[in-house]
Amino acid sequence: MKNKIITLSLFVSLSFAGFHSNAQAVKSTKLQETPKSLSSTYDTEIDKLVAQMTLEEKIGMLHGNTMFSSGGVERLGIPELKMADGPLGVREEISRNNWSAAGWTNDFATYYPAAGALAATWDTGLAGLFGSSIGQEMRARNKDMLLSPAINIVRTPLGGRTYEYMTEDPFLNKKMAVSLIVGLQNNDVMACVKHYAANNQETNRDFVDVLIDERTLREIYLPAFEAAVKEANAYSIMGAYNKFRGDYLCENDYMLNKILRDEWGFQGVVVSDWAAVHSTVKSLKNGLDIEMGTPKPFKDFFFADKLIAAAKAGEVSEAEIDIHVKRILKVLFQVKAIGGKDRITGSIATEAHYQDAYKIAAESIVLLKNEKNALPLQLDGVKTIAVIGNNATKKNALGGFGAGVKTKREITPLEGLKNRLPNSIKINYAEGYLERYEKKNKGNLGNITANGPVTIDQLDAAKLQEAIEAAKNSDVAIVFAGSNRDYETEASDRSSLKLPFGQEELIQKIVAVNPRTIVVMVAGAPFDIDAVSKKTSTLIWSWFNGSEGGNALADVLLGKVNPSGKLPWTMPNKIEDSSAHATNSFPGDKSVTYSEGILVGYRWFDTKKVTPLYPFGYGLSYTSFAFNNVKTDKKIYSEDETIQVSVTVKNIGKVEGKEVVQVYTSKSDSKISRAAQELKGFQKVDVKPGDSCIVPIHIPVKELAYYNVETKKWTVEPGKYTLKIGNSSRDIKQEVVVIIK
């Protein structure tokens, strides 16, 4: 038996030279050990520039002058600050004065897996790869700021942007976000981390007042933003649409000045979400730097002619305006948009970047159920395979409301199977269900419908019969069901967890005629799949998975890739089991109170002893792993030390596979209210069959702290803590107790 040690560090230093063909890419895709902080090197030069600017030129830099750029000062060599949407890849070029496409022929980009998929990899190295790869594409398009990552907590499974966010857990959230931001910004591009903060629903997002107690705010909703600032040195933050404790977030003194700048030391720029500004002087003084928006003329923005008038009337000083201008100049110098002779030029839509997208997609796919080891699919004796479902051919790079990607490559599941199956196997395709809506005002902000798109859930008789015949006359059937980016969309939350378009009935009918039926869900957020899970023996969860998604999915089905994805959120049995719904505190009306407090996601399920359908961190493999010999380097720690816990992971199956070691902590005798357990460490490891590896995970004792509202400080409660090591929140293999002095 071979025994090896896997080493762990906060930032995984990865050289991705093997994935990139040109020297420019190789140079820029090595993740730095340390993120680049904003430099003071250019302060003297910045002061000189500001001294030469007129009031009008300064204010011109503080608001949008096109749909995706803020103004520059050409006579002084100050360029526009050029932005691009990018949760799924760099958005196509938009016209300067309206939302229509600019019509370029050279703005095709790589479509990357959505953030939910990235989080499902539980791999910070892949998060760094994602950031670096998309940073290359940004530079090839000559952009300065990526409007991403979106790191809001998944509070409700119904959230329209759940696919675009990462997870329900603040620890997983911050670890993935930091690596992504570092990878991105090392390519001379600013990350604009969004949506700061407590933007956890689309319903009434333009005005809803979010009320969260201070401990919950600090422990659940702010950790990833704080880490983005303190650990990743993010250059930009986007202010959210909603209100927080009475004030809009783009004019919120507590959030923008007191926490973001005074407490965390943020030195970058705060950019508004589009049309999220409601005042001139208040927004400026309370921390906003750049106002972006639509659809009114740019001169009518709060930070345009109104700000010039306010300055001339003495309502705001020119010295105050200078502060914001200097922040913008600082980040422009930082990414070499000014005076940068050796700025990275980048590359876009390359084979190397498609392979980056493939790597992420392949490790994101979650095997939920595999009775009788139906997967990987054994092709001996298989002559025909029925491929059923609209999702087998549905493309998701574009769609819904919000940022999509114009791409030349999006491999669908059907195409992936055609690419990977031998020519001797015949594929019988049937659409099965139709994607139909009763009402669909696609593209009207907040007006898709009151509670999300209303679907027509009655199956088409002819389509159903065609699918049944295909399944009957095939050796194996694969149903591709779930959702799409027209149904899961920005500006609208879903009204229920129900599978749309009659898919549940379709799956039952197919399973009835072909017991060798595999069900693949393609979606970005939880659905009610309890009945489907009970009916089928084999169930896979995939995502809006990028340009190579279909190839990655086919490779998992056929066993070329052993699935290693883990759920980044809890799959409830029913919506009433989730905390925001169990407490009847979603969506609110003019205000919403987060009544569940710190018990979000698995914290609620575990503390309240509610059984989920599939737990947080869950995912099967084609092999099996044994966890043994859990130990810590010592038993007693002080507050400034780091707990070094290790576990031996052995692959006791027959194929190579990757496992995610997860460490949860709990304190049963705490004097404060706590969740039953909290994720505080994880590491993904690759183990060959028969091999073992020792996996060390380092947990700073400070990670055990709670936010003390009375002292306004993070406090580590002394006493006994139990470290629970497992491969999901509900599958704890071993435990060890430590004492904190």
XYZ file of C-alpha atoms in Angstrom:
741
model
C 0.000 0.000 0.000
C 1.387 3.356 -1.026
C 1.129 6.203 1.431
C 1.518 9.846 0.486
C 0.955 13.199 2.132
C -1.162 15.900 0.527
C 0.012 19.376 1.459
C -2.367 22.280 1.910
C -1.910 26.025 1.802
C -4.270 29.001 1.760
C -3.428 29.800 -1.826
C -2.673 26.865 -4.043
C 0.220 27.918 -6.261
C -0.675 26.462 -9.592
C 1.102 26.719 -12.889
C -1.413 26.199 -15.659
C 1.219 26.198 -18.414
C 0.013 22.799 -19.511
C -3.358 24.276 -20.483
C -2.118 27.320 -22.388
C -0.310 27.405 -25.669
C 1.077 30.928 -25.955
C 3.817 32.532 -23.884
C 1.607 35.431 -22.817
C -0.908 33.056 -21.279
C 1.741 30.930 -19.585
C 3.257 34.029 -18.028
C -0.037 35.245 -16.618
C -1.791 32.104 -15.473
C 0.549 31.144 -12.694
C -1.364 31.879 -9.521
C 0.610 34.125 -7.213
C 1.317 32.959 -3.663
C 0.268 36.406 -2.451
C -2.458 38.594 -3.977
C -1.420 42.005 -5.247
C -2.484 44.828 -2.949
C -3.255 48.331 -4.159
C 0.037 50.172 -4.498
C 0.862 53.675 -3.263
C 3.594 53.962 -5.916
C 1.448 56.208 -8.099
C 0.085 58.567 -5.423
C 2.286 61.523 -6.450
C 1.374 61.074 -10.110
C -2.316 60.798 -9.172
C -2.142 64.052 -7.195
C -0.604 65.796 -10.215
C -3.361 64.532 -12.515
C -6.156 65.591 -10.168
C -4.617 69.071 -9.816
C -4.924 69.572 -13.582
C -8.565 68.485 -13.842
C -11.620 70.697 -14.012
C -14.621 70.035 -11.779
C -16.561 68.758 -14.791
C -13.749 66.363 -15.758
C -13.583 64.966 -12.234
C -17.317 64.378 -12.050
C -17.237 62.824 -15.519
C -15.156 60.019 -14.010
C -17.769 59.293 -11.333
C -20.606 58.083 -13.564
C -21.311 55.950 -16.585
C -20.667 57.566 -19.934
C -21.643 54.400 -21.805
C -23.614 51.322 -20.742
C -20.408 49.652 -19.472
C -17.788 52.331 -18.891
C -17.247 55.396 -16.757
C -15.645 58.539 -18.117
C -11.978 59.328 -18.666
C -10.075 62.529 -19.401
C -8.548 62.151 -22.845
C -6.367 65.304 -22.726
C -4.583 63.955 -19.623
C -4.245 60.389 -20.907
C -6.867 59.013 -18.509
C -8.897 56.295 -20.288
C -12.471 55.267 -19.659
C -12.805 52.529 -17.048
C -14.101 49.675 -19.215
C -16.325 47.061 -17.576
C -17.837 43.768 -18.680
C -20.416 41.423 -17.205
C -18.974 38.021 -16.610
C -20.436 35.441 -14.227
C -20.459 32.898 -17.086
C -17.760 34.478 -19.244
C -17.117 37.848 -20.871
C -20.382 39.273 -22.177
C -20.691 40.286 -25.815
C -20.034 43.931 -26.636
C -23.030 46.161 -25.875
C -23.824 49.406 -27.688
C -22.517 52.529 -25.983
C -25.917 54.140 -25.427
C -28.429 51.261 -25.132
C -28.769 47.576 -24.306
C -28.664 46.315 -27.889
C -25.679 44.260 -29.026
C -22.915 46.252 -30.684
C -22.785 43.729 -33.526
C -19.095 42.929 -33.279
C -17.805 39.789 -34.959
C -14.746 39.370 -32.712
C -16.429 39.257 -29.278
C -17.091 35.511 -29.058
C -15.922 34.197 -25.692
C -15.576 31.016 -23.677
C -18.719 30.045 -21.771
C -17.618 28.961 -18.306
C -19.583 26.866 -15.788
C -21.840 28.892 -13.492
C -20.651 29.716 -9.972
C -22.821 27.007 -8.406
C -20.930 24.465 -10.500
C -17.578 25.975 -9.539
C -18.488 25.728 -5.846
C -19.551 22.100 -6.371
C -15.942 21.250 -7.287
C -14.878 22.169 -3.729
C -11.500 22.941 -5.287
C -9.857 26.329 -4.687
C -7.287 25.543 -7.374
C -10.074 25.333 -9.959
C -11.473 28.624 -8.637
C -8.064 30.170 -9.288
C -8.011 28.620 -12.766
C -11.482 30.045 -13.465
C -10.336 33.533 -12.435
C -7.103 33.364 -14.395
C -8.744 32.028 -17.546
C -11.524 34.622 -17.583
C -8.955 37.307 -16.764
C -7.147 36.388 -19.970
C -10.384 36.787 -21.930
C -11.087 40.162 -20.314
C -7.703 41.458 -21.391
C -8.161 40.152 -24.919
C -11.317 42.295 -25.028
C -9.371 45.254 -23.542
C -11.540 45.390 -20.412
C -10.491 46.694 -16.992
C -13.183 45.426 -14.607
C -15.076 42.131 -14.456
C -18.498 42.503 -12.825
C -18.000 39.272 -10.906
C -17.789 37.147 -8.767
C -21.284 37.177 -7.252
C -20.874 35.848 -3.714
C -24.234 36.370 -2.024
C -25.339 33.542 0.258
C -27.995 31.135 -1.029
C -30.669 31.881 1.613
C -33.619 30.387 -0.272
C -33.625 27.576 -2.849
C -36.099 29.689 -4.875
C -33.624 32.485 -5.591
C -33.509 33.393 -9.276
C -29.736 33.862 -9.139
C -28.881 30.771 -7.100
C -27.068 29.372 -10.160
C -24.925 32.537 -10.245
C -24.061 32.429 -6.533
C -21.835 29.808 -4.994
C -23.180 28.345 -1.802
C -25.193 28.581 1.411
C -22.022 28.344 3.517
C -19.827 31.361 4.369
C -16.609 29.347 4.736
C -16.807 27.539 1.395
C -17.926 30.843 -0.115
C -14.898 32.818 1.035
C -12.317 30.169 0.179
C -13.574 29.818 -3.415
C -14.051 33.579 -3.844
C -10.550 34.495 -2.659
C -8.857 32.094 -5.076
C -11.019 33.268 -7.984
C -10.296 36.959 -7.290
C -6.535 36.405 -6.973
C -6.437 34.440 -10.233
C -8.406 37.145 -12.007
C -6.573 40.195 -10.690
C -3.137 38.726 -11.459
C -4.113 39.296 -15.107
C -4.271 43.112 -14.738
C -8.056 43.054 -14.331
C -10.183 44.325 -11.442
C -12.681 42.036 -9.773
C -15.940 43.827 -8.913
C -17.246 41.654 -6.079
C -21.029 41.708 -5.813
C -23.678 42.340 -4.554
C -22.675 44.100 -1.338
C -24.598 43.050 0.661
C -27.585 40.995 1.844
C -28.962 40.793 -1.710
C -30.413 37.313 -1.255
C -33.631 37.536 -3.276
C -34.798 38.971 -6.563
C -38.338 39.626 -5.336
C -38.663 43.371 -4.620
C -34.880 43.660 -4.831
C -35.062 47.294 -5.983
C -36.488 48.519 -2.696
C -36.853 45.760 -0.091
C -35.376 46.726 3.285
C -33.337 43.797 4.637
C -33.270 43.480 8.421
C -30.584 41.192 9.840
C -29.278 41.063 13.384
C -25.621 42.004 13.719
C -24.281 38.571 14.621
C -26.000 36.944 11.655
C -24.751 39.685 9.335
C -21.163 39.159 10.453
C -21.139 35.369 10.627
C -23.164 34.461 7.526
C -23.510 37.294 5.018
C -20.241 39.252 5.280
C -17.362 36.735 5.652
C -16.815 36.263 1.904
C -16.869 40.019 1.286
C -14.453 40.577 4.173
C -12.092 37.889 2.847
C -12.352 39.362 -0.658
C -11.071 42.662 0.771
C -8.567 41.461 3.373
C -7.198 38.283 1.785
C -7.695 38.742 -1.967
C -7.284 42.550 -2.032
C -10.269 42.963 -4.356
C -9.999 46.243 -6.250
C -13.742 46.876 -6.560
C -17.037 46.169 -4.794
C -20.534 46.539 -6.269
C -23.246 48.109 -4.108
C -26.511 46.165 -4.182
C -30.023 47.307 -5.134
C -31.765 46.676 -1.840
C -31.944 48.661 1.361
C -30.244 47.557 4.552
C -31.686 48.775 7.850
C -33.459 51.663 6.212
C -30.842 52.975 3.778
C -30.169 51.914 0.198
C -26.887 50.060 0.003
C -25.336 52.508 -2.459
C -25.783 55.284 0.118
C -25.349 53.242 3.296
C -22.815 54.866 5.617
C -22.642 51.864 7.953
C -21.922 49.332 5.214
C -19.766 51.401 2.846
C -17.828 53.654 5.212
C -17.837 52.150 8.685
C -17.478 48.449 7.797
C -15.997 48.311 4.298
C -13.447 51.144 4.554
C -12.921 51.903 8.254
C -13.008 48.338 9.609
C -11.716 46.299 6.687
C -9.403 48.900 5.167
C -10.837 48.695 1.639
C -8.986 51.100 -0.683
C -10.619 50.284 -4.002
C -13.712 51.643 -5.717
C -17.381 51.076 -4.947
C -19.498 50.809 -8.106
C -23.283 50.888 -8.026
C -25.392 48.147 -9.483
C -27.116 49.461 -12.597
C -29.696 52.109 -11.598
C -29.239 51.379 -7.884
C -28.517 55.014 -6.924
C -31.180 57.193 -5.296
C -29.357 60.369 -4.213
C -26.442 62.643 -5.062
C -24.760 64.117 -1.997
C -25.783 61.308 0.377
C -24.467 58.583 -1.962
C -21.162 60.389 -2.505
C -20.523 61.133 1.174
C -21.602 57.660 2.261
C -19.063 55.866 0.126
C -20.169 55.366 -3.490
C -17.493 56.134 -6.120
C -19.044 55.318 -9.505
C -22.709 55.414 -10.519
C -23.714 53.093 -13.330
C -27.221 52.849 -14.702
C -29.901 52.692 -17.307
C -31.984 53.763 -19.192
C -31.976 57.557 -18.727
C -29.437 59.875 -20.449
C -26.025 59.751 -18.776
C -26.108 63.485 -17.946
C -29.224 62.856 -15.838
C -27.447 60.444 -13.484
C -27.244 61.501 -9.825
C -23.442 61.745 -10.158
C -23.548 63.784 -13.397
C -25.189 67.221 -13.812
C -26.839 66.935 -10.386
C -23.437 66.504 -8.734
C -21.951 69.440 -10.643
C -24.844 71.585 -9.403
C -24.416 70.310 -5.832
C -20.692 71.131 -5.900
C -21.268 74.619 -7.259
C -23.934 75.213 -4.592
C -21.497 74.201 -1.855
C -23.457 71.077 -0.842
C -20.343 68.978 -1.411
C -16.724 70.149 -1.512
C -14.347 69.619 -4.389
C -11.980 68.007 -1.886
C -14.640 65.336 -1.261
C -14.970 64.749 -5.008
C -11.175 64.450 -5.274
C -11.205 61.516 -2.828
C -13.401 59.477 -5.184
C -11.484 60.490 -8.318
C -8.200 59.430 -6.697
C -9.641 56.012 -5.839
C -10.559 55.455 -9.494
C -7.143 56.592 -10.705
C -5.488 54.261 -8.191
C -7.201 51.155 -9.559
C -6.592 52.265 -13.169
C -2.868 52.517 -12.413
C -2.989 49.204 -10.538
C -4.212 47.246 -13.581
C -1.886 49.222 -15.876
C -4.728 50.919 -17.752
C -2.647 54.076 -17.269
C 1.060 53.946 -18.010
C 1.180 50.163 -18.149
C 3.731 49.230 -20.808
C 3.782 45.528 -19.957
C 0.053 45.018 -19.419
C -1.139 41.494 -20.160
C -2.766 41.259 -23.595
C -4.625 38.001 -23.008
C -6.350 35.537 -25.301
C -9.984 34.606 -25.841
C -12.074 31.615 -26.926
C -8.962 29.469 -27.269
C -8.831 25.696 -27.082
C -6.875 26.133 -23.852
C -9.724 28.123 -22.292
C -12.329 25.624 -23.463
C -10.287 22.987 -21.644
C -10.257 25.165 -18.513
C -14.058 25.185 -18.709
C -14.025 21.397 -19.234
C -11.901 20.780 -16.127
C -14.303 22.759 -13.933
C -17.391 21.128 -15.460
C -15.976 17.611 -15.098
C -15.307 18.064 -11.363
C -18.618 19.800 -10.640
C -20.980 16.965 -11.579
C -22.602 15.347 -8.539
C -23.558 11.671 -8.441
C -26.651 11.584 -6.220
C -27.744 7.966 -6.562
C -26.230 4.887 -8.178
C -28.046 1.719 -7.145
C -26.790 -1.542 -8.671
C -23.786 0.421 -9.983
C -25.641 1.316 -13.167
C -22.974 3.956 -13.719
C -20.507 4.208 -15.249
C -22.444 2.966 -18.232
C -21.188 -0.422 -19.433
C -21.548 -0.570 -23.208
C -21.138 -4.339 -23.611
C -24.248 -5.541 -25.424
C -25.655 -2.006 -25.722
C -26.744 -1.265 -29.281
C -29.257 1.551 -28.693
C -29.547 4.392 -26.177
C -32.623 6.577 -25.833
C -31.749 10.218 -25.116
C -34.871 11.979 -23.856
C -35.636 15.504 -22.771
C -35.541 19.091 -23.981
C -32.478 19.613 -21.773
C -30.501 17.201 -23.947
C -30.359 19.924 -26.605
C -31.051 23.130 -24.619
C -28.320 25.781 -24.752
C -27.798 28.052 -21.743
C -24.946 30.413 -22.635
C -27.560 32.992 -23.536
C -31.010 33.125 -21.998
C -32.968 34.594 -19.168
C -32.467 38.106 -17.889
C -28.896 39.090 -17.133
C -25.420 38.360 -18.333
C -24.930 35.618 -20.871
C -22.078 34.746 -23.180
C -21.865 34.861 -26.958
C -19.903 31.721 -27.704
C -19.012 29.612 -30.700
C -18.962 26.443 -28.631
C -21.607 25.045 -26.322
C -21.614 21.263 -26.337
C -25.073 20.015 -25.325
C -25.564 16.666 -23.524
C -26.772 15.048 -26.752
C -23.753 16.354 -28.657
C -21.459 15.160 -25.862
C -22.834 11.634 -26.101
C -22.516 11.671 -29.890
C -18.893 12.797 -29.492
C -18.048 10.053 -26.984
C -20.132 6.999 -27.908
C -18.847 4.537 -30.530
C -20.491 4.793 -33.946
C -21.913 1.287 -33.510
C -24.392 2.555 -30.884
C -27.548 4.149 -32.188
C -28.999 7.118 -30.317
C -32.790 7.429 -30.326
C -33.520 11.052 -29.414
C -36.943 12.293 -28.300
C -37.669 15.760 -26.938
C -40.162 14.360 -24.414
C -41.367 17.645 -22.932
C -41.819 21.135 -24.340
C -40.471 24.265 -22.689
C -43.630 26.377 -22.616
C -44.786 29.365 -20.572
C -48.208 30.872 -19.991
C -46.687 34.304 -19.720
C -43.140 35.296 -20.473
C -42.185 38.954 -20.722
C -38.556 38.105 -21.172
C -36.182 41.009 -20.601
C -38.416 43.325 -18.577
C -36.607 43.989 -15.317
C -38.550 42.615 -12.374
C -41.537 41.916 -14.607
C -40.959 38.416 -15.927
C -43.981 37.626 -13.787
C -44.773 38.394 -10.180
C -43.402 35.060 -8.956
C -41.275 33.862 -11.780
C -42.128 32.412 -15.185
C -45.446 30.536 -15.241
C -44.925 27.223 -16.967
C -47.283 25.002 -18.903
C -46.842 21.660 -17.186
C -49.083 19.480 -19.320
C -47.132 17.098 -21.523
C -47.712 17.127 -25.240
C -49.310 13.733 -26.060
C -47.343 13.191 -29.271
C -44.005 14.153 -27.680
C -44.707 11.863 -24.725
C -45.555 8.918 -26.946
C -42.426 9.488 -29.038
C -40.315 9.414 -25.851
C -42.006 6.253 -24.560
C -41.381 4.486 -27.876
C -37.730 5.588 -27.875
C -37.271 4.244 -24.332
C -39.088 0.967 -25.106
C -36.946 0.338 -28.155
C -33.569 1.113 -26.544
C -31.269 -0.877 -24.292
C -30.710 2.115 -22.004
C -32.607 5.386 -21.529
C -31.107 8.671 -20.314
C -33.549 11.446 -19.392
C -32.122 14.979 -19.297
C -34.445 17.023 -17.120
C -34.259 19.957 -14.709
C -34.229 23.619 -15.562
C -32.630 26.214 -17.821
C -31.526 29.847 -17.785
C -34.858 31.082 -19.080
C -36.598 29.584 -16.042
C -33.876 30.352 -13.477
C -33.148 34.017 -14.054
C -32.086 37.312 -12.588
C -34.924 39.727 -11.661
C -37.316 36.926 -10.666
C -37.491 34.267 -7.983
C -39.260 30.964 -8.587
C -42.672 30.441 -7.062
C -42.035 26.808 -6.064
C -39.535 23.940 -6.178
C -41.735 21.980 -8.582
C -40.068 20.602 -11.697
C -41.496 22.549 -14.645
C -42.969 21.397 -17.970
C -44.434 18.099 -16.712
C -41.039 16.473 -16.334
C -41.893 14.438 -13.240
C -44.680 12.631 -15.112
C -42.405 12.108 -18.108
C -39.674 10.512 -15.964
C -42.181 8.154 -14.301
C -43.519 7.040 -17.694
C -39.994 6.409 -19.047
C -38.849 4.464 -15.961
C -42.007 2.331 -16.234
C -41.103 1.132 -19.748
C -37.323 0.937 -19.332
C -35.888 -0.046 -15.919
C -32.389 0.871 -17.189
C -33.182 4.576 -17.022
C -30.621 7.146 -15.891
C -31.914 10.585 -14.891
C -29.664 13.631 -15.273
C -30.776 16.927 -13.760
C -29.371 20.047 -15.407
C -30.089 23.016 -13.148
C -28.466 25.688 -11.027
C -30.659 25.508 -7.922
C -32.507 22.904 -5.835
C -35.752 21.372 -7.092
C -38.281 19.019 -5.560
C -36.893 15.760 -6.896
C -38.064 13.537 -4.032
C -40.468 11.534 -6.220
C -37.926 11.306 -9.042
C -35.261 10.127 -6.602
C -37.546 7.380 -5.315
C -38.572 6.208 -8.800
C -35.143 6.000 -10.400
C -32.107 3.971 -9.368
C -29.592 6.329 -10.953
C -29.521 10.108 -10.556
C -26.935 12.716 -11.527
C -26.883 16.462 -10.899
C -25.243 18.676 -13.495
C -25.254 22.455 -13.973
C -25.237 25.249 -16.553
C -21.829 23.890 -17.272
C -20.134 25.919 -19.964
C -18.762 25.417 -23.432
C -17.629 21.843 -22.752
C -20.490 20.846 -20.452
C -21.873 18.104 -22.709
C -18.481 16.464 -23.175
C -17.789 16.554 -19.424
C -21.200 15.025 -18.689
C -20.710 12.253 -21.259
C -17.286 11.461 -19.792
C -18.834 11.076 -16.332
C -21.664 8.870 -17.639
C -19.210 6.641 -19.488
C -16.630 6.483 -16.699
C -13.776 8.388 -18.309
C -14.215 10.837 -15.424
C -15.058 9.631 -11.926
C -17.584 12.120 -10.484
C -16.262 14.133 -7.534
C -18.698 17.045 -7.218
C -20.333 17.774 -3.864
C -23.505 19.788 -3.316
C -22.697 23.398 -2.304
C -26.178 23.763 -0.792
C -28.803 21.563 0.879
C -31.452 19.834 -1.238
C -34.640 19.942 0.860
C -37.429 17.384 0.729
C -39.862 20.284 0.485
C -39.580 24.062 0.493
C -41.093 24.356 3.978
C -38.016 22.586 5.363
C -35.665 25.434 4.385
C -35.092 28.010 7.098
C -36.376 31.158 5.349
C -39.610 29.308 4.555
C -39.928 27.414 7.837
C -39.828 30.801 9.586
C -42.178 32.320 6.995
C -39.680 35.129 6.418
C -39.383 35.064 2.629
C -39.921 37.177 0.599
C -41.396 39.863 2.845
C -42.969 42.940 1.297
C -41.389 46.354 1.770
C -39.055 44.774 4.300
C -37.797 41.279 5.057
C -36.519 40.089 8.440
C -34.097 37.177 8.459
C -35.868 35.408 11.326
C -33.756 32.256 11.069
C -30.657 34.195 12.146
C -27.423 32.222 11.793
C -29.276 28.988 10.956
C -28.985 29.171 7.177
C -28.796 26.088 4.968
C -27.415 22.939 6.623
C -27.036 24.860 9.903
C -30.850 24.925 10.101
C -31.350 21.308 9.000
C -28.715 19.953 11.391
C -29.668 22.095 14.398
C -33.429 21.549 14.010
C -32.909 17.878 13.112
C -34.724 18.193 9.781
C -33.774 15.478 7.307
C -32.816 16.835 3.868
C -33.321 14.967 0.628
C -29.595 15.361 -0.095
C -27.338 17.105 2.417
C -24.804 19.873 1.995
C -21.441 18.507 0.866
C -22.977 15.278 -0.493
C -21.800 13.485 -3.604
C -21.024 9.859 -4.503
C -18.154 8.347 -6.490
C -17.574 5.291 -8.670
C -15.148 4.146 -5.977
C -15.277 4.049 -2.164
C -13.097 5.743 0.423
C -12.256 4.882 4.017
C -11.362 7.585 6.559
C -9.029 6.505 9.371
C -6.554 7.746 11.948
C -7.966 11.218 12.517
C -5.681 13.170 14.825
C -4.539 16.667 15.712
C -0.964 17.785 16.294
C -1.853 18.448 19.953
C -4.880 18.613 22.245
C -4.745 22.118 23.731
C -4.489 25.346 21.715
C -4.383 29.049 22.407
C -6.273 31.634 20.388
C -3.364 32.619 18.118
C -2.494 29.046 17.116
C -3.584 26.812 14.249
C -5.141 23.389 14.708
C -3.471 20.883 12.431
C -5.856 18.001 11.891
C -5.003 15.068 9.644
C -6.887 12.059 8.346
C -5.804 9.053 6.319
C -7.987 8.568 3.249
C -7.811 5.181 1.519
C -9.356 4.322 -1.845
C -10.902 0.909 -1.153
C -12.540 0.624 -4.581
C -11.282 -0.384 -7.989
C -10.876 2.932 -9.812
C -9.016 6.169 -9.183
C -11.140 8.924 -7.690
C -11.241 12.237 -5.883
C -12.736 12.730 -2.444
C -13.473 15.916 -0.512
C -12.461 15.738 3.136
C -14.744 18.083 5.109
C -14.122 19.270 8.670
C -17.050 20.558 10.746
C -16.721 21.973 14.246
C -19.226 21.970 17.082
C -19.372 23.057 20.716
C -22.096 21.284 22.650
C -21.640 23.170 25.946
C -21.517 26.673 24.472
C -22.868 29.581 26.478
C -24.170 31.182 23.302
C -26.612 29.871 20.702
C -24.756 28.057 17.948
C -25.449 25.897 14.945
C -25.079 22.168 15.534
C -21.976 22.260 13.347
C -20.113 24.581 10.974
C -17.746 23.865 8.075
C -14.236 25.087 8.960
C -11.957 23.182 6.595
C -11.938 21.078 3.426
C -9.506 19.567 0.969
C -9.992 17.630 -2.262
C -7.620 14.723 -2.859
C -6.979 12.323 -5.711
C -6.334 8.715 -4.644
C -5.523 5.697 -6.785
C -7.188 2.348 -5.967
C -5.479 0.658 -3.014
C -3.536 3.784 -2.125
C -3.803 5.898 0.998
C -2.918 9.508 1.610
C -2.585 11.585 4.750
C -4.631 14.745 4.329
C -3.691 17.656 6.617
C -6.168 20.494 7.115
C -5.121 23.617 8.980
C -7.772 25.458 10.987
C -6.732 28.728 12.630
C -8.310 28.845 16.099
C -9.670 32.284 15.159
C -11.988 30.467 12.705
C -13.876 29.147 15.747
C -14.843 32.654 16.851
C -18.371 34.002 17.050
C -19.266 37.675 16.653
C -19.809 39.182 20.093
C -22.441 41.879 19.641
C -21.778 43.451 23.054
C -18.037 43.959 22.555
C -18.341 44.317 18.757
C -15.461 41.874 18.381
C -14.846 38.324 17.205
C -14.547 36.142 20.293
C -13.218 32.601 20.679
C -15.099 30.886 23.470
C -12.721 28.702 25.509
C -13.466 25.053 26.174
C -13.960 21.778 24.294
C -14.614 21.683 20.538
C -15.416 18.583 18.524
C -13.892 18.331 15.059
C -16.050 16.136 12.826
C -14.418 14.736 9.711
C -16.529 13.333 6.894
C -17.506 13.614 3.244
C -20.791 15.458 3.741
C -22.503 17.353 6.532
C -24.540 14.212 7.298
C -21.813 11.579 6.799
C -19.294 12.121 9.591
C -16.669 9.373 9.626
C -14.589 10.240 12.689
C -14.345 12.837 15.437
C -11.627 14.320 17.603
C -11.885 16.716 20.553
C -9.582 19.694 21.171
C -9.462 22.222 23.985
C -9.098 25.952 23.450
C -7.537 27.841 26.339
